[in-house]
mmCIF file of C-alpha atoms and ligand atoms in Angstrom:
data_model
loop_
_atom_site.group_PDB
_atom_site.id
_atom_site.type_symbol
_atom_site.label_atom_id
_atom_site.label_comp_id
_atom_site.label_asym_id
_atom_site.label_seq_id
_atom_site.Cartn_x
_atom_site.Cartn_y
_atom_site.Cartn_z
ATOM 1 C CA MET A 588 -0.089 -0.052 -0.012
ATOM 2 C CA THR A 589 2.593 2.892 -0.974
ATOM 3 C CA ASN A 590 -0.226 5.427 -1.102
ATOM 4 C CA GLY A 591 -1.250 4.377 2.758
ATOM 5 C CA THR A 592 0.464 5.852 5.457
ATOM 6 C CA ALA A 593 0.425 2.663 7.776
ATOM 7 C CA ASN A 594 3.447 1.083 9.094
ATOM 8 C CA ASP A 595 3.184 -1.484 6.841
ATOM 9 C CA PHE A 596 6.762 -2.557 6.618
ATOM 10 C CA GLY A 597 7.226 -1.681 10.269
ATOM 11 C CA ALA A 598 10.514 0.074 11.174
ATOM 12 C CA ASP A 599 12.429 -1.631 8.187
ATOM 13 C CA PHE A 600 13.152 1.701 5.942
ATOM 14 C CA GLU A 601 13.472 4.226 8.915
ATOM 15 C CA GLY A 602 16.834 6.141 8.777
ATOM 16 C CA ARG A 603 17.837 4.055 5.748
ATOM 17 C CA VAL A 604 19.861 5.438 2.512
ATOM 18 C CA ALA A 605 18.248 4.619 -0.308
ATOM 19 C CA TRP A 606 19.656 5.382 -4.114
ATOM 20 C CA VAL A 607 17.085 5.455 -6.627
ATOM 21 C CA VAL A 608 18.286 5.654 -10.241
ATOM 22 C CA GLY A 609 15.815 6.378 -12.591
ATOM 23 C CA ALA A 610 14.006 8.628 -10.180
ATOM 24 C CA SER A 611 12.801 11.146 -12.884
ATOM 25 C CA GLY A 612 10.919 8.311 -14.552
ATOM 26 C CA ALA A 613 7.330 7.106 -13.646
ATOM 27 C CA LEU A 614 8.220 3.682 -11.554
ATOM 28 C CA GLY A 615 11.286 5.354 -9.982
ATOM 29 C CA GLY A 616 9.674 8.212 -8.780
ATOM 30 C CA ALA A 617 6.804 6.072 -7.128
ATOM 31 C CA THR A 618 9.452 4.250 -5.441
ATOM 32 C CA ALA A 619 11.256 7.025 -3.928
ATOM 33 C CA ARG A 620 8.140 8.478 -2.654
ATOM 34 C CA GLY A 621 6.960 5.289 -1.171
ATOM 35 C CA LEU A 622 10.603 4.960 0.353
ATOM 36 C CA ALA A 623 10.585 8.539 1.594
ATOM 37 C CA ARG A 624 7.096 8.134 3.168
ATOM 38 C CA ARG A 625 8.374 5.451 5.183
ATOM 39 C CA GLY A 626 11.134 6.913 6.814
ATOM 40 C CA ALA A 627 14.174 6.583 4.299
ATOM 41 C CA THR A 628 16.494 9.155 3.292
ATOM 42 C CA VAL A 629 16.017 8.974 -0.751
ATOM 43 C CA VAL A 630 18.955 10.127 -3.215
ATOM 44 C CA LEU A 631 17.100 10.648 -6.707
ATOM 45 C CA SER A 632 19.251 10.342 -9.843
ATOM 46 C CA GLY A 633 18.625 10.291 -13.670
ATOM 47 C CA ARG A 634 19.468 13.088 -15.949
ATOM 48 C CA ASN A 635 16.753 15.562 -15.775
ATOM 49 C CA ALA A 636 17.965 17.860 -13.028
ATOM 50 C CA ASP A 637 14.570 19.897 -12.787
ATOM 51 C CA THR A 638 12.556 17.067 -12.552
ATOM 52 C CA LEU A 639 14.747 15.629 -9.762
ATOM 53 C CA ALA A 640 14.893 19.052 -7.794
ATOM 54 C CA ALA A 641 10.944 19.282 -8.194
ATOM 55 C CA LEU A 642 10.963 15.423 -6.891
ATOM 56 C CA ALA A 643 12.934 16.260 -4.108
ATOM 57 C CA GLY A 644 11.310 19.481 -2.985
ATOM 58 C CA GLU A 645 7.980 17.551 -3.207
ATOM 59 C CA ILE A 646 9.140 14.504 -1.032
ATOM 60 C CA GLY A 647 11.162 16.780 1.571
ATOM 61 C CA GLY A 648 12.550 14.932 4.387
ATOM 62 C CA GLY A 649 15.978 15.193 3.337
ATOM 63 C CA ALA A 650 15.657 13.789 -0.245
ATOM 64 C CA GLU A 651 18.270 15.258 -2.476
ATOM 65 C CA ALA A 652 18.573 15.175 -6.153
ATOM 66 C CA LEU A 653 22.023 13.785 -7.757
ATOM 67 C CA PRO A 654 21.831 13.868 -11.181
ATOM 68 C CA ILE A 655 24.210 11.772 -13.457
ATOM 69 C CA ASP A 656 24.567 10.026 -16.434
ATOM 70 C CA ILE A 657 24.855 6.521 -15.999
ATOM 71 C CA GLY A 658 26.589 6.076 -19.354
ATOM 72 C CA SER A 659 29.520 7.424 -17.638
ATOM 73 C CA ASP A 660 31.303 5.172 -15.415
ATOM 74 C CA PRO A 661 33.419 8.113 -13.762
ATOM 75 C CA SER A 662 30.450 10.025 -12.969
ATOM 76 C CA VAL A 663 28.326 6.791 -11.472
ATOM 77 C CA ARG A 664 31.699 5.591 -9.309
ATOM 78 C CA ALA A 665 31.419 9.372 -7.872
ATOM 79 C CA ALA A 666 27.823 9.771 -7.420
ATOM 80 C CA ALA A 667 28.026 6.293 -5.188
ATOM 81 C CA ASP A 668 31.340 7.674 -3.240
ATOM 82 C CA SER A 669 29.655 10.545 -2.526
ATOM 83 C CA ILE A 670 26.448 9.407 -1.013
ATOM 84 C CA ALA A 671 28.578 7.079 0.929
ATOM 85 C CA ALA A 672 30.775 9.784 2.276
ATOM 86 C CA LYS A 673 27.983 11.922 2.917
ATOM 87 C CA HIS A 674 25.473 9.543 4.732
ATOM 88 C CA GLY A 675 28.240 6.649 5.854
ATOM 89 C CA ARG A 676 26.414 4.309 3.571
ATOM 90 C CA ILE A 677 24.136 3.242 0.811
ATOM 91 C CA ASP A 678 21.604 0.700 2.265
ATOM 92 C CA TYR A 679 19.215 0.409 -0.753
ATOM 93 C CA LEU A 680 19.687 0.645 -4.362
ATOM 94 C CA VAL A 681 16.950 0.604 -6.690
ATOM 95 C CA ASN A 682 17.796 0.461 -10.718
ATOM 96 C CA SER A 683 14.793 2.111 -12.734
ATOM 97 C CA SER A 684 16.098 3.601 -15.763
ATOM 98 C CA SER A 685 15.660 2.724 -19.681
ATOM 99 C CA VAL A 686 15.158 4.733 -22.934
ATOM 100 C CA SER A 687 12.131 4.245 -24.998
ATOM 101 C CA VAL A 688 13.360 2.828 -28.143
ATOM 102 C CA PHE A 689 10.654 0.869 -29.773
ATOM 103 C CA GLY A 690 10.688 -0.502 -33.478
ATOM 104 C CA ASP A 691 10.600 -3.097 -36.118
ATOM 105 C CA PHE A 692 13.745 -5.608 -36.089
ATOM 106 C CA LEU A 693 14.721 -4.333 -39.522
ATOM 107 C CA SER A 694 14.635 -0.823 -38.854
ATOM 108 C CA LEU A 695 16.518 -0.608 -35.528
ATOM 109 C CA THR A 696 20.341 0.452 -35.969
ATOM 110 C CA ASP A 697 23.509 -0.214 -33.749
ATOM 111 C CA GLU A 698 23.009 3.075 -31.853
ATOM 112 C CA ASP A 699 19.327 2.108 -30.978
ATOM 113 C CA TRP A 700 20.651 -1.335 -29.420
ATOM 114 C CA LEU A 701 23.881 0.366 -27.385
ATOM 115 C CA ALA A 702 21.329 3.062 -26.389
ATOM 116 C CA VAL A 703 18.977 0.711 -24.789
ATOM 117 C CA PHE A 704 21.820 -1.321 -23.303
ATOM 118 C CA ASN A 705 23.595 1.493 -22.012
ATOM 119 C CA ALA A 706 20.776 2.918 -19.942
ATOM 120 C CA LYS A 707 19.676 -0.156 -18.895
ATOM 121 C CA HIS A 708 21.736 -3.482 -18.375
ATOM 122 C CA LEU A 709 25.353 -1.477 -18.860
ATOM 123 C CA GLY A 710 23.872 1.408 -16.708
ATOM 124 C CA TYR A 711 22.566 -1.293 -13.680
ATOM 125 C CA VAL A 712 26.134 -2.886 -14.293
ATOM 126 C CA ARG A 713 27.838 0.218 -13.449
ATOM 127 C CA THR A 714 25.647 1.282 -10.556
ATOM 128 C CA LEU A 715 26.082 -2.015 -9.345
ATOM 129 C CA ARG A 716 29.671 -1.745 -9.469
ATOM 130 C CA ALA A 717 29.935 1.422 -7.725
ATOM 131 C CA THR A 718 27.775 0.543 -5.003
ATOM 132 C CA ILE A 719 28.222 -2.974 -4.009
ATOM 133 C CA PRO A 720 31.581 -2.350 -2.342
ATOM 134 C CA HIS A 721 29.840 0.086 0.046
ATOM 135 C CA MET A 722 27.507 -2.322 0.702
ATOM 136 C CA ILE A 723 30.026 -5.161 1.705
ATOM 137 C CA ALA A 724 31.837 -2.612 3.876
ATOM 138 C CA ALA A 725 28.788 -2.041 5.917
ATOM 139 C CA ARG A 726 27.549 -6.146 5.575
ATOM 140 C CA PHE A 727 24.241 -4.734 4.683
ATOM 141 C CA GLY A 728 22.552 -4.041 1.333
ATOM 142 C CA ARG A 729 19.359 -4.566 -0.344
ATOM 143 C CA ILE A 730 19.058 -3.978 -4.327
ATOM 144 C CA VAL A 731 16.283 -4.147 -6.882
ATOM 145 C CA ASN A 732 16.282 -4.076 -10.227
ATOM 146 C CA VAL A 733 13.622 -3.050 -12.407
ATOM 147 C CA SER A 734 13.728 -5.361 -15.442
ATOM 148 C CA GLY A 735 10.724 -5.978 -17.860
ATOM 149 C CA ARG A 736 7.988 -8.710 -18.888
ATOM 150 C CA GLY A 737 9.691 -8.505 -22.529
ATOM 151 C CA GLY A 738 12.447 -10.113 -21.556
ATOM 152 C CA GLN A 739 10.573 -13.111 -20.637
ATOM 153 C CA HIS A 740 7.736 -12.768 -23.346
ATOM 154 C CA PRO A 741 9.304 -11.277 -26.573
ATOM 155 C CA SER A 742 7.404 -8.094 -28.223
ATOM 156 C CA ARG A 743 8.095 -7.803 -31.760
ATOM 157 C CA ILE A 744 8.646 -3.740 -31.323
ATOM 158 C CA HIS A 745 10.589 -4.261 -28.181
ATOM 159 C CA LEU A 746 13.447 -6.937 -28.802
ATOM 160 C CA PRO A 747 16.303 -4.486 -27.729
ATOM 161 C CA GLY A 748 14.579 -3.548 -24.406
ATOM 162 C CA GLY A 749 13.489 -7.106 -24.106
ATOM 163 C CA SER A 750 16.805 -8.607 -24.346
ATOM 164 C CA ALA A 751 18.173 -5.945 -22.074
ATOM 165 C CA ASN A 752 15.314 -7.117 -19.407
ATOM 166 C CA ALA A 753 16.622 -10.663 -19.817
ATOM 167 C CA ALA A 754 19.820 -9.929 -19.309
ATOM 168 C CA VAL A 755 19.520 -7.776 -16.166
ATOM 169 C CA ASP A 756 17.175 -10.998 -14.689
ATOM 170 C CA LEU A 757 20.332 -12.934 -15.506
ATOM 171 C CA LEU A 758 22.652 -10.538 -13.764
ATOM 172 C CA THR A 759 20.466 -10.112 -10.808
ATOM 173 C CA LYS A 760 20.681 -14.229 -10.268
ATOM 174 C CA GLY A 761 24.263 -14.255 -10.730
ATOM 175 C CA LEU A 762 25.060 -11.280 -8.167
ATOM 176 C CA SER A 763 22.570 -12.537 -5.822
ATOM 177 C CA LYS A 764 24.724 -15.653 -5.241
ATOM 178 C CA ILE A 765 28.026 -14.161 -5.245
ATOM 179 C CA TYR A 766 27.055 -11.416 -2.854
ATOM 180 C CA ALA A 767 24.453 -13.419 -0.203
ATOM 181 C CA GLU A 768 27.805 -13.941 2.125
ATOM 182 C CA HIS A 769 27.706 -10.377 2.565
ATOM 183 C CA ASN A 770 24.342 -9.926 3.531
ATOM 184 C CA ILE A 771 23.539 -8.294 0.450
ATOM 185 C CA ARG A 772 20.086 -9.226 -1.319
ATOM 186 C CA ILE A 773 19.470 -8.848 -5.104
ATOM 187 C CA ASN A 774 16.276 -8.923 -7.024
ATOM 188 C CA ALA A 775 14.480 -7.928 -9.796
ATOM 189 C CA VAL A 776 11.084 -6.633 -10.192
ATOM 190 C CA SER A 777 9.862 -7.469 -13.754
ATOM 191 C CA PRO A 778 6.866 -5.065 -14.767
ATOM 192 C CA GLY A 779 4.157 -5.456 -17.381
ATOM 193 C CA PRO A 780 2.299 -2.546 -18.861
ATOM 194 C CA ILE A 781 2.208 0.040 -16.442
ATOM 195 C CA ARG A 782 0.186 3.447 -16.958
ATOM 196 C CA SER A 783 3.163 5.783 -17.996
ATOM 197 C CA PRO A 784 4.726 7.960 -20.432
ATOM 198 C CA ARG A 785 6.842 5.118 -21.473
ATOM 199 C CA LEU A 786 3.582 3.142 -22.160
ATOM 200 C CA ASP A 787 2.179 5.752 -24.351
ATOM 201 C CA ALA A 788 5.257 5.826 -26.483
ATOM 202 C CA MET A 789 5.223 1.827 -26.801
ATOM 203 C CA GLN A 790 1.518 2.230 -27.550
ATOM 204 C CA GLY A 791 2.503 4.430 -30.158
ATOM 205 C CA ALA A 792 4.983 2.312 -31.802
ATOM 206 C CA GLY A 793 2.168 -0.574 -31.829
ATOM 207 C CA ARG A 794 1.750 -2.409 -28.596
ATOM 208 C CA PRO A 795 -0.152 -5.655 -28.990
ATOM 209 C CA ALA A 796 -3.672 -5.204 -28.534
ATOM 210 C CA LYS A 797 -3.891 -7.991 -26.057
ATOM 211 C CA GLY A 798 -3.175 -6.295 -22.480
ATOM 212 C CA PRO A 799 -2.780 -8.121 -19.063
ATOM 213 C CA VAL A 800 -5.904 -9.909 -17.739
ATOM 214 C CA LEU A 801 -5.914 -7.751 -14.980
ATOM 215 C CA GLY A 802 -5.768 -4.533 -17.140
ATOM 216 C CA ASP A 803 -2.836 -1.743 -17.110
ATOM 217 C CA GLY A 804 -0.876 -1.269 -13.970
ATOM 218 C CA GLN A 805 -0.049 1.654 -12.086
ATOM 219 C CA PRO A 806 3.119 2.828 -10.889
ATOM 220 C CA ASP A 807 2.684 2.145 -7.406
ATOM 221 C CA ASP A 808 1.832 -1.529 -8.093
ATOM 222 C CA VAL A 809 5.454 -1.750 -8.933
ATOM 223 C CA ALA A 810 6.806 0.413 -6.057
ATOM 224 C CA ASP A 811 4.797 -1.719 -3.692
ATOM 225 C CA ALA A 812 6.886 -4.828 -5.320
ATOM 226 C CA VAL A 813 10.027 -3.073 -5.039
ATOM 227 C CA LEU A 814 9.577 -1.987 -1.166
ATOM 228 C CA TYR A 815 8.588 -5.588 -0.441
ATOM 229 C CA LEU A 816 11.730 -6.832 -2.068
ATOM 230 C CA LEU A 817 14.108 -4.034 -0.334
ATOM 231 C CA SER A 818 12.033 -4.694 3.266
ATOM 232 C CA GLU A 819 12.780 -7.508 5.588
ATOM 233 C CA ARG A 820 9.623 -9.101 4.788
ATOM 234 C CA SER A 821 11.191 -10.811 2.204
ATOM 235 C CA ARG A 822 14.411 -11.656 4.068
ATOM 236 C CA PHE A 823 14.268 -15.298 2.463
ATOM 237 C CA ILE A 824 14.285 -14.018 -1.236
ATOM 238 C CA THR A 825 17.307 -13.443 -3.323
ATOM 239 C CA GLY A 826 17.838 -13.517 -7.264
ATOM 240 C CA ALA A 827 14.318 -13.827 -8.198
ATOM 241 C CA ALA A 828 12.495 -12.134 -10.985
ATOM 242 C CA LEU A 829 9.140 -11.048 -9.377
ATOM 243 C CA GLN A 830 6.487 -10.639 -12.152
ATOM 244 C CA VAL A 831 4.261 -7.644 -11.789
ATOM 245 C CA ASP A 832 2.407 -8.097 -14.842
ATOM 246 C CA GLY A 833 -1.545 -8.144 -14.068
ATOM 247 C CA GLY A 834 -0.987 -12.161 -15.015
ATOM 248 C CA GLY A 835 -0.051 -11.464 -18.365
ATOM 249 C CA PRO A 836 -2.210 -11.401 -21.776
ATOM 250 C CA GLY A 837 -5.225 -13.785 -21.566
ATOM 251 C CA LEU A 838 -5.794 -16.923 -23.443
ATOM 252 C CA GLY A 839 -6.704 -16.683 -27.102
HETATM 253 N N1 LIG B 1154 6.215 1.760 -17.781
HETATM 254 C C1 LIG B 1154 6.073 0.611 -18.114
HETATM 255 O O1 LIG B 1154 5.051 -0.147 -18.761
HETATM 256 C C2 LIG B 1154 7.041 -0.430 -17.837
HETATM 257 C C3 LIG B 1154 6.848 -1.868 -18.239
HETATM 258 C C4 LIG B 1154 8.125 -2.793 -18.304
HETATM 259 C C5 LIG B 1154 9.334 -2.589 -17.649
HETATM 260 N N2 LIG B 1154 9.401 -0.849 -17.422
HETATM 261 C C6 LIG B 1154 10.704 -0.824 -16.854
HETATM 262 O O2 LIG B 1154 10.878 0.096 -15.664
HETATM 263 C C7 LIG B 1154 11.919 0.798 -15.477
HETATM 264 C C8 LIG B 1154 11.211 2.482 -15.556
HETATM 265 O O3 LIG B 1154 10.065 2.768 -16.407
HETATM 266 P P1 LIG B 1154 9.499 4.144 -16.627
HETATM 267 O O4 LIG B 1154 8.260 3.675 -17.106
HETATM 268 O O5 LIG B 1154 9.493 4.912 -14.856
HETATM 269 O O6 LIG B 1154 10.497 4.728 -17.529
HETATM 270 P P2 LIG B 1154 10.961 6.351 -17.789
HETATM 271 O O7 LIG B 1154 9.572 7.074 -16.928
HETATM 272 O O8 LIG B 1154 10.970 6.415 -19.314
HETATM 273 O O9 LIG B 1154 12.187 6.604 -16.933
HETATM 274 C C9 LIG B 1154 13.650 6.204 -17.079
HETATM 275 C C10 LIG B 1154 14.386 6.819 -16.389
HETATM 276 O O10 LIG B 1154 15.549 6.319 -16.883
HETATM 277 C C11 LIG B 1154 16.407 7.477 -16.651
HETATM 278 N N3 LIG B 1154 17.249 7.618 -17.304
HETATM 279 C C12 LIG B 1154 17.289 6.985 -18.812
HETATM 280 N N4 LIG B 1154 18.734 7.043 -19.405
HETATM 281 C C13 LIG B 1154 19.529 7.728 -18.312
HETATM 282 C C14 LIG B 1154 20.806 7.654 -18.267
HETATM 283 N N5 LIG B 1154 21.963 7.796 -19.296
HETATM 284 N N6 LIG B 1154 21.485 8.356 -17.419
HETATM 285 C C15 LIG B 1154 20.656 8.475 -15.760
HETATM 286 N N7 LIG B 1154 19.214 8.319 -16.311
HETATM 287 C C16 LIG B 1154 19.007 7.735 -17.222
HETATM 288 C C17 LIG B 1154 15.615 8.707 -17.326
HETATM 289 O O11 LIG B 1154 15.963 9.605 -16.275
HETATM 290 P P3 LIG B 1154 16.056 11.087 -17.260
HETATM 291 O O12 LIG B 1154 14.794 10.774 -17.813
HETATM 292 O O13 LIG B 1154 16.355 12.235 -16.193
HETATM 293 O O14 LIG B 1154 16.908 11.048 -18.338
HETATM 294 C C18 LIG B 1154 14.440 8.167 -16.022
HETATM 295 O O15 LIG B 1154 14.488 8.516 -14.904
HETATM 296 C C19 LIG B 1154 12.891 0.778 -16.855
HETATM 297 O O16 LIG B 1154 13.911 -0.053 -16.650
HETATM 298 C C20 LIG B 1154 11.510 0.144 -17.944
HETATM 299 O O17 LIG B 1154 12.401 -0.557 -19.008
HETATM 300 C C21 LIG B 1154 8.529 -0.210 -17.233
#
């Protein structure tokens, strides 16, 4: 219940430091709001400094905007180091970035594919590589990588993004096994269609007519799943890819 004020995760998030990358987007923004409402200090990253500053102002409670381009490894490392230096640790990392590149396979260029992988799979690799050493030092870390249903169920206009999602799920599973011994849990949330500008862009490019059996989701549906996997309610779960896809398309 991300919209609620109930203490639904106990004190899990109080006083914790969360880095949300992709916070200027629909799903990252909802996640940042949900964490802040439950007492976490949230650091908001993406590229759009104005959007991030407006969100930080709206959230209040110590939320801060930290614009970065996750295409640049030095800037990602500098950002992670600055959060750890200022707050002493990074308890949570949420990766929720992507670029909207949709189209027919034969029309998509190398540049399109590279842009998608750079903003998603490789971008996540960079934030993970920069953050995990701080989590190891603190012997605590909870990470959620937002992937996407297209990683398991191909769509003809979304093969670059779907391929990046599949790679994110694999990366998540692998890292979860490597870093479990450091008390770091790493999971993925794999959304289906969620009402957002990104879905509108996909719709414009020819999204399949058959939607999920439960209808399209809302950003808070994803935020709730992310918060669950960050919280101690999910203490026995790592390496999972939680489908938040409204049940997927119905049977023909
Ligand atoms: N919405 C859906 O229906 C849906 C469905 C399945 C999966 N997903 C996945 O869920 C995640 C979030 O989706 P969304 O709908 O919230 O997307 P969105 O609104 O388009 O947000 C994307 C975010 O990625 C950031 N970003 C892109 N390139 C970046 C870069 N080089 N450096 C730093 N930040 C960068 C954007 O920041 P700036 O705008 O500030 O650059 C923005 O914050 C994505 O991984 C997406 O693939 C979404």
